[in-house]
Amino acid sequence: MHIPFLEHWRRRHGDAPHGTGFANALSDDPEGVAEVLSECELLRDHAERAGVELDDSAESLAALDQLFPLWRDDTEAANWLGSDAGLYLGTVLVRTVPGSSWQLWETGQPIVRLPSGLEVDVLEEGRAWAATGTPELAQLYAELSDD
């Protein structure tokens, strides 16, 4: 799976193909990894140009749901923006739902583990949102934060 920021991180840190170095970083410095995962540069830039402030709150997810989806005309842009939207959803969950944390699947893909033990593939959720608008990010957050 190609996640741009992870590819850059792996090049700088000599990570193994299946994310072992990143997994070690996650266990050694979870806050630092959370910062990297929360960057979401493309999404933050897009939101800023639309006048939406991404402050890592549930309300900002609702504001993202209201954006006009111009990116859907460009499959590549939708995929990248969707990945960022998923990472942003994960960031909001980890920062606002006590006991939630970033984890890595064996493939090296970041997911969010909720206090209930449910593992959420936030990248897939973000891509679905970017491609179709459903589920809405705020609705998904509401469902997951109650889990």
Tab-separated table of C-alpha atoms in Angstrom:
chain	number	residue	atom	x	y	z
A	1	MET	CA	0.000	0.000	0.000
A	2	HIS	CA	1.297	3.412	-0.925
A	3	ILE	CA	0.917	6.088	1.750
A	4	PRO	CA	3.102	9.051	0.754
A	5	PHE	CA	4.196	10.227	4.203
A	6	LEU	CA	5.047	6.665	5.246
A	7	GLU	CA	7.157	6.191	2.130
A	8	HIS	CA	9.134	9.348	2.993
A	9	TRP	CA	9.481	8.250	6.615
A	10	ARG	CA	10.699	4.804	5.588
A	11	ARG	CA	13.333	6.256	3.265
A	12	ARG	CA	14.655	8.507	6.026
A	13	HIS	CA	14.637	5.805	8.687
A	14	GLY	CA	15.539	2.717	6.658
A	15	ASP	CA	12.309	0.927	7.487
A	16	ALA	CA	11.821	-2.704	6.507
A	17	PRO	CA	9.188	-3.552	3.878
A	18	HIS	CA	6.495	-4.556	6.342
A	19	GLY	CA	6.738	-1.511	8.578
A	20	THR	CA	8.781	-2.955	11.427
A	21	GLY	CA	10.743	0.265	11.890
A	22	PHE	CA	7.559	2.288	11.856
A	23	ALA	CA	6.000	-0.199	14.280
A	24	ASN	CA	9.000	0.263	16.574
A	25	ALA	CA	8.591	4.031	16.319
A	26	LEU	CA	4.914	3.628	17.168
A	27	SER	CA	5.738	1.731	20.340
A	28	ASP	CA	8.714	3.965	21.234
A	29	ASP	CA	7.109	7.323	20.453
A	30	PRO	CA	3.336	7.049	19.944
A	31	GLU	CA	2.847	10.819	20.241
A	32	GLY	CA	5.471	11.500	17.568
A	33	VAL	CA	3.888	8.986	15.223
A	34	ALA	CA	0.456	10.473	15.936
A	35	GLU	CA	1.855	13.859	14.892
A	36	VAL	CA	3.122	12.403	11.605
A	37	LEU	CA	-0.199	10.688	10.955
A	38	SER	CA	-2.110	13.903	11.677
A	39	GLU	CA	-0.297	15.998	9.052
A	40	CYS	CA	-2.842	15.332	6.263
A	41	GLU	CA	-1.323	18.150	4.186
A	42	LEU	CA	-3.507	17.783	1.089
A	43	LEU	CA	-6.720	17.712	3.104
A	44	ARG	CA	-5.658	20.593	5.338
A	45	ASP	CA	-4.725	22.688	2.299
A	46	HIS	CA	-7.996	21.878	0.538
A	47	ALA	CA	-10.032	22.668	3.659
A	48	GLU	CA	-8.182	25.922	4.282
A	49	ARG	CA	-8.858	27.109	0.728
A	50	ALA	CA	-12.547	26.340	1.327
A	51	GLY	CA	-12.538	28.286	4.617
A	52	VAL	CA	-12.771	25.218	6.855
A	53	GLU	CA	-10.540	25.063	9.930
A	54	LEU	CA	-9.363	21.582	10.805
A	55	ASP	CA	-8.900	21.774	14.562
A	56	ASP	CA	-9.015	18.010	15.236
A	57	SER	CA	-12.585	18.206	16.518
A	58	ALA	CA	-15.737	16.279	15.647
A	59	GLU	CA	-17.242	19.552	14.429
A	60	SER	CA	-14.504	19.898	11.820
A	61	LEU	CA	-15.486	16.487	10.421
A	62	ALA	CA	-19.020	17.822	9.903
A	63	ALA	CA	-17.568	20.872	8.137
A	64	LEU	CA	-15.588	18.586	5.801
A	65	ASP	CA	-18.803	16.733	4.972
A	66	GLN	CA	-20.233	20.020	3.689
A	67	LEU	CA	-17.448	20.695	1.179
A	68	PHE	CA	-18.391	20.564	-2.485
A	69	PRO	CA	-16.611	17.435	-3.794
A	70	LEU	CA	-14.756	18.860	-6.808
A	71	TRP	CA	-12.034	16.243	-6.317
A	72	ARG	CA	-14.350	13.433	-7.449
A	73	ASP	CA	-13.614	14.335	-11.078
A	74	ASP	CA	-9.978	13.307	-10.548
A	75	THR	CA	-9.528	9.701	-9.385
A	76	GLU	CA	-5.933	10.204	-8.253
A	77	ALA	CA	-6.756	13.355	-6.290
A	78	ALA	CA	-9.769	11.628	-4.724
A	79	ASN	CA	-7.590	8.716	-3.613
A	80	TRP	CA	-4.951	10.985	-2.025
A	81	LEU	CA	-7.538	13.249	-0.459
A	82	GLY	CA	-9.417	10.195	0.785
A	83	SER	CA	-6.294	8.822	2.452
A	84	ASP	CA	-5.791	12.173	4.174
A	85	ALA	CA	-9.465	12.267	5.199
A	86	GLY	CA	-9.057	8.822	6.744
A	87	LEU	CA	-5.944	9.865	8.611
A	88	TYR	CA	-7.748	12.976	9.805
A	89	LEU	CA	-10.712	10.883	10.998
A	90	GLY	CA	-8.229	8.684	12.843
A	91	THR	CA	-6.548	11.732	14.333
A	92	VAL	CA	-9.859	13.056	15.656
A	93	LEU	CA	-10.744	9.648	17.104
A	94	VAL	CA	-7.371	9.212	18.817
A	95	ARG	CA	-7.415	12.733	20.227
A	96	THR	CA	-11.024	12.776	21.426
A	97	VAL	CA	-11.993	9.196	22.317
A	98	PRO	CA	-10.146	8.135	25.482
A	99	GLY	CA	-8.410	4.805	25.051
A	100	SER	CA	-8.219	5.005	21.250
A	101	SER	CA	-4.819	4.539	19.674
A	102	TRP	CA	-2.985	4.208	16.400
A	103	GLN	CA	-1.891	0.667	15.602
A	104	LEU	CA	-0.320	-1.002	12.583
A	105	TRP	CA	-1.544	-4.046	10.756
A	106	GLU	CA	1.123	-6.551	9.707
A	107	THR	CA	1.164	-4.853	6.293
A	108	GLY	CA	2.285	-1.619	7.938
A	109	GLN	CA	-1.046	0.113	7.350
A	110	PRO	CA	-2.093	2.452	10.173
A	111	ILE	CA	-5.479	1.783	11.750
A	112	VAL	CA	-7.240	3.047	14.857
A	113	ARG	CA	-8.023	0.661	17.692
A	114	LEU	CA	-10.964	1.778	19.796
A	115	PRO	CA	-11.291	1.015	23.520
A	116	SER	CA	-13.729	-1.805	22.654
A	117	GLY	CA	-10.981	-3.489	20.617
A	118	LEU	CA	-12.620	-2.655	17.282
A	119	GLU	CA	-9.979	-1.909	14.644
A	120	VAL	CA	-11.002	0.742	12.133
A	121	ASP	CA	-9.431	0.920	8.684
A	122	VAL	CA	-9.594	4.707	8.597
A	123	LEU	CA	-7.808	4.894	5.229
A	124	GLU	CA	-10.531	2.820	3.584
A	125	GLU	CA	-13.240	4.877	5.289
A	126	GLY	CA	-11.624	8.099	4.086
A	127	ARG	CA	-11.324	6.840	0.516
A	128	ALA	CA	-14.992	5.793	0.509
A	129	TRP	CA	-15.941	9.256	1.748
A	130	ALA	CA	-13.849	10.973	-0.930
A	131	ALA	CA	-15.257	8.756	-3.685
A	132	THR	CA	-18.944	8.755	-2.741
A	133	GLY	CA	-19.542	11.023	0.242
A	134	THR	CA	-20.736	8.111	2.332
A	135	PRO	CA	-20.487	7.461	5.074
A	136	GLU	CA	-20.228	11.043	6.189
A	137	LEU	CA	-17.162	11.547	8.360
A	138	ALA	CA	-19.177	13.110	11.193
A	139	GLN	CA	-21.683	10.242	11.150
A	140	LEU	CA	-18.901	7.665	11.166
A	141	TYR	CA	-17.171	9.473	14.027
A	142	ALA	CA	-20.427	9.512	16.020
A	143	GLU	CA	-20.908	5.777	15.514
A	144	LEU	CA	-17.304	4.915	16.350
A	145	SER	CA	-16.978	7.213	19.338
A	146	ASP	CA	-19.995	5.497	20.913
A	147	ASP	CA	-18.501	2.029	20.341
